[in-house]
CSV table of C-alpha atoms in Angstrom, one decimal:
chain,number,residue,atom,x,y,z
A,1,MET,CA,0.0,0.0,0.0
A,2,GLU,CA,1.6,3.2,-1.1
A,3,ALA,CA,0.1,5.4,1.6
A,4,ARG,CA,1.2,9.0,1.3
A,5,LEU,CA,0.7,9.8,5.0
A,6,LEU,CA,2.3,6.6,6.3
A,7,SER,CA,5.2,6.8,3.8
A,8,THR,CA,5.9,10.4,4.8
A,9,PHE,CA,5.9,9.3,8.5
A,10,LEU,CA,8.3,6.4,7.6
A,11,LEU,CA,10.8,8.7,6.0
A,12,LEU,CA,11.2,11.0,9.0
A,13,PRO,CA,13.6,8.8,11.0
A,14,ILE,CA,15.7,8.3,7.9
A,15,LEU,CA,15.8,12.0,7.1
A,16,LEU,CA,16.6,12.9,10.7
A,17,GLY,CA,19.8,10.9,10.3
A,18,ALA,CA,20.7,12.2,6.8
A,19,ALA,CA,24.2,13.7,6.5
A,20,ALA,CA,25.4,13.6,3.0
A,21,ALA,CA,24.6,16.5,0.6
A,22,ALA,CA,24.5,16.3,-3.1
A,23,ALA,CA,25.6,19.1,-5.4
A,24,ALA,CA,22.2,20.2,-6.5
A,25,SER,CA,19.1,20.6,-4.4
A,26,THR,CA,16.9,18.1,-6.3
A,27,ASP,CA,19.8,15.6,-6.5
A,28,PHE,CA,20.1,15.9,-2.7
A,29,ILE,CA,16.4,15.3,-2.2
A,30,LYS,CA,16.4,12.4,-4.7
A,31,LYS,CA,19.4,10.8,-3.0
A,32,SER,CA,17.9,11.3,0.5
A,33,CYS,CA,14.5,9.9,-0.7
A,34,ASN,CA,16.1,6.9,-2.3
A,35,THR,CA,16.8,5.6,1.3
A,36,THR,CA,13.1,5.7,2.2
A,37,THR,CA,10.3,3.1,1.9
A,38,TYR,CA,8.6,5.1,-0.9
A,39,PRO,CA,11.3,7.0,-2.8
A,40,SER,CA,9.2,8.4,-5.6
A,41,LEU,CA,6.5,9.6,-3.3
A,42,CYS,CA,9.1,11.2,-1.0
A,43,TYR,CA,10.7,12.9,-4.0
A,44,SER,CA,7.4,14.2,-5.4
A,45,SER,CA,6.4,15.5,-2.0
A,46,LEU,CA,9.6,17.3,-1.3
A,47,SER,CA,11.0,18.4,-4.6
A,48,PRO,CA,8.8,21.4,-4.9
A,49,TYR,CA,10.7,22.8,-1.9
A,50,ALA,CA,14.2,22.2,-3.4
A,51,GLY,CA,15.0,25.9,-3.6
A,52,ALA,CA,14.4,26.3,0.1
A,53,ILE,CA,16.0,23.0,1.2
A,54,ASN,CA,19.1,23.4,-0.9
A,55,SER,CA,21.4,20.6,0.4
A,56,ASP,CA,20.6,21.1,4.0
A,57,PRO,CA,19.5,17.8,5.8
A,58,TRP,CA,17.9,19.9,8.6
A,59,LYS,CA,15.7,21.8,6.2
A,60,LEU,CA,14.9,18.6,4.4
A,61,CYS,CA,13.6,17.2,7.7
A,62,SER,CA,11.7,20.4,8.5
A,63,TYR,CA,9.9,20.3,5.1
A,64,ALA,CA,9.2,16.6,5.5
A,65,LEU,CA,7.5,17.3,8.8
A,66,LYS,CA,5.6,20.2,7.3
A,67,VAL,CA,4.4,18.2,4.3
A,68,THR,CA,3.4,15.3,6.7
A,69,LEU,CA,1.4,17.7,8.8
A,70,SER,CA,-0.4,19.1,5.8
A,71,TYR,CA,-1.3,15.5,4.7
A,72,ALA,CA,-2.5,14.6,8.2
A,73,ASN,CA,-4.6,17.8,8.4
A,74,LYS,CA,-6.3,16.8,5.1
A,75,ALA,CA,-6.9,13.2,6.2
A,76,THR,CA,-8.3,14.4,9.5
A,77,ALA,CA,-10.7,16.8,7.8
A,78,ALA,CA,-12.0,14.0,5.5
A,79,ILE,CA,-12.5,11.7,8.4
A,80,THR,CA,-14.3,14.4,10.4
A,81,LYS,CA,-16.8,14.9,7.5
A,82,GLN,CA,-17.5,11.2,7.6
A,83,THR,CA,-18.5,11.2,11.3
A,84,ASN,CA,-21.6,13.1,10.3
A,85,SER,CA,-22.7,10.5,7.8
A,86,THR,CA,-26.1,9.1,8.5
A,87,SER,CA,-25.3,5.9,6.6
A,88,LEU,CA,-22.9,4.6,9.3
A,89,THR,CA,-23.8,1.8,11.7
A,90,LYS,CA,-23.2,2.4,15.4
A,91,ALA,CA,-20.0,0.4,15.2
A,92,GLU,CA,-18.8,2.3,12.2
A,93,LYS,CA,-19.6,5.6,13.7
A,94,ALA,CA,-17.5,4.6,16.8
A,95,ALA,CA,-14.6,3.5,14.7
A,96,VAL,CA,-14.7,6.7,12.6
A,97,GLU,CA,-14.9,8.8,15.7
A,98,GLN,CA,-11.9,6.9,17.2
A,99,CYS,CA,-10.0,7.6,14.0
A,100,GLU,CA,-10.9,11.2,14.1
A,101,GLU,CA,-9.7,11.5,17.7
A,102,THR,CA,-6.4,9.6,17.1
A,103,MET,CA,-5.7,11.5,13.9
A,104,ALA,CA,-6.3,14.8,15.7
A,105,ASP,CA,-3.8,13.7,18.3
A,106,SER,CA,-1.4,12.8,15.5
A,107,VAL,CA,-1.8,16.3,14.0
A,108,ASP,CA,-1.0,17.8,17.4
A,109,TYR,CA,2.2,15.8,17.8
A,110,LEU,CA,3.2,16.7,14.2
A,111,LYS,CA,2.6,20.4,15.0
A,112,GLN,CA,4.9,20.1,18.0
A,113,SER,CA,7.6,18.3,15.9
A,114,VAL,CA,7.3,21.0,13.3
A,115,GLN,CA,7.8,23.7,15.9
A,116,VAL,CA,10.8,22.1,17.4
A,117,MET,CA,12.4,21.3,14.1
A,118,SER,CA,11.8,24.9,13.0
A,119,ALA,CA,13.6,26.1,16.1
A,120,ILE,CA,16.5,23.7,15.3
A,121,VAL,CA,16.8,25.0,11.8
A,122,GLN,CA,16.7,28.6,13.0
A,123,ALA,CA,19.3,28.0,15.7
A,124,LEU,CA,21.6,26.2,13.2
A,125,SER,CA,21.1,29.0,10.6
A,126,SER,CA,22.1,31.6,13.2
A,127,GLY,CA,25.2,29.6,14.2
A,128,SER,CA,24.1,29.3,17.9
A,129,SER,CA,25.1,25.6,18.1
A,130,SER,CA,28.8,26.1,18.5
A,131,THR,CA,29.2,25.4,22.2
A,132,ALA,CA,29.0,22.0,24.0
A,133,SER,CA,25.8,23.0,25.8
A,134,ALA,CA,24.3,24.0,22.5
A,135,SER,CA,25.2,20.7,21.0
A,136,SER,CA,23.7,18.9,24.0
A,137,ASN,CA,20.5,21.0,23.6
A,138,LEU,CA,20.5,20.1,19.9
A,139,ASP,CA,20.6,16.4,20.7
A,140,PHE,CA,17.8,16.9,23.2
A,141,GLN,CA,15.7,18.8,20.6
A,142,VAL,CA,16.2,16.2,17.9
A,143,SER,CA,15.2,13.5,20.5
A,144,ASN,CA,12.0,15.6,21.0
A,145,VAL,CA,11.3,15.7,17.3
A,146,LYS,CA,11.7,11.9,17.1
A,147,THR,CA,9.4,11.4,20.1
A,148,TYR,CA,6.7,13.6,18.7
A,149,ALA,CA,6.9,12.0,15.3
A,150,SER,CA,6.8,8.5,16.8
A,151,ALA,CA,3.7,9.4,18.8
A,152,ALA,CA,2.1,10.7,15.6
A,153,ILE,CA,2.9,7.4,13.8
A,154,THR,CA,1.4,5.5,16.8
A,155,ASP,CA,-1.8,7.5,16.6
A,156,TYR,CA,-2.1,7.0,12.9
A,157,ASN,CA,-1.6,3.3,13.3
A,158,THR,CA,-4.2,3.2,16.1
A,159,CYS,CA,-6.7,4.7,13.7
A,160,LEU,CA,-6.0,1.9,11.2
A,161,ASP,CA,-6.0,-0.8,13.8
A,162,GLY,CA,-9.3,0.4,15.1
A,163,LEU,CA,-10.8,-0.1,11.7
A,164,GLU,CA,-9.6,-3.7,11.6
A,165,GLU,CA,-10.8,-4.5,15.1
A,166,MET,CA,-14.3,-3.0,14.9
A,167,LYS,CA,-17.1,-4.1,12.6
A,168,VAL,CA,-16.6,-1.7,9.8
A,169,ARG,CA,-17.7,-2.3,6.2
A,170,ALA,CA,-14.7,-3.1,3.9
A,171,GLY,CA,-15.7,-0.2,1.6
A,172,LEU,CA,-15.6,2.3,4.5
A,173,LYS,CA,-12.2,1.0,5.7
A,174,LYS,CA,-11.0,1.3,2.1
A,175,GLN,CA,-12.3,4.9,1.9
A,176,ILE,CA,-10.6,6.0,5.1
A,177,VAL,CA,-7.3,4.4,4.1
A,178,LYS,CA,-7.7,6.1,0.7
A,179,TRP,CA,-8.1,9.5,2.4
A,180,GLU,CA,-5.1,8.9,4.5
A,181,SER,CA,-3.0,7.8,1.5
A,182,ALA,CA,-4.2,10.2,-1.1
A,183,VAL,CA,-4.3,13.6,0.5
């Protein structure tokens, strides 16, 4: 399943560890994306930001998080619309509401990770990471980004798991997965 939201989540840990830079921005993005689960999706999602990313792995991570947040917001909005559907059974409504709640939590965690990553990029751009304490703080902030991203992934998976566990029509499950993978 080539799920846009999930695949963007999956590339975050890899991008957080990216170190090598290519000569051109798009080459750098392509090279970084080639190490992900869905390279072409990663590249198509991030290449529009090549000019801003340049060959900076920190900016690449920042944009990956921002793109992921955008996808998660769209998926959550689509799920929210579905909760008002009168065609849902009681079990389906409960499953969709659970998805809505866990996806909202996922969005909140992604917002936090975007904020922290933006602060990291800003600090690195200003050159304020030259001392040992700044380096220690950078490690701590990167750890926070990873924690928030991991929590967002967990909430996303909880939504999908809930659809499997509850009595939800196959067509409805497919529709929700489609929203989460196509936004």
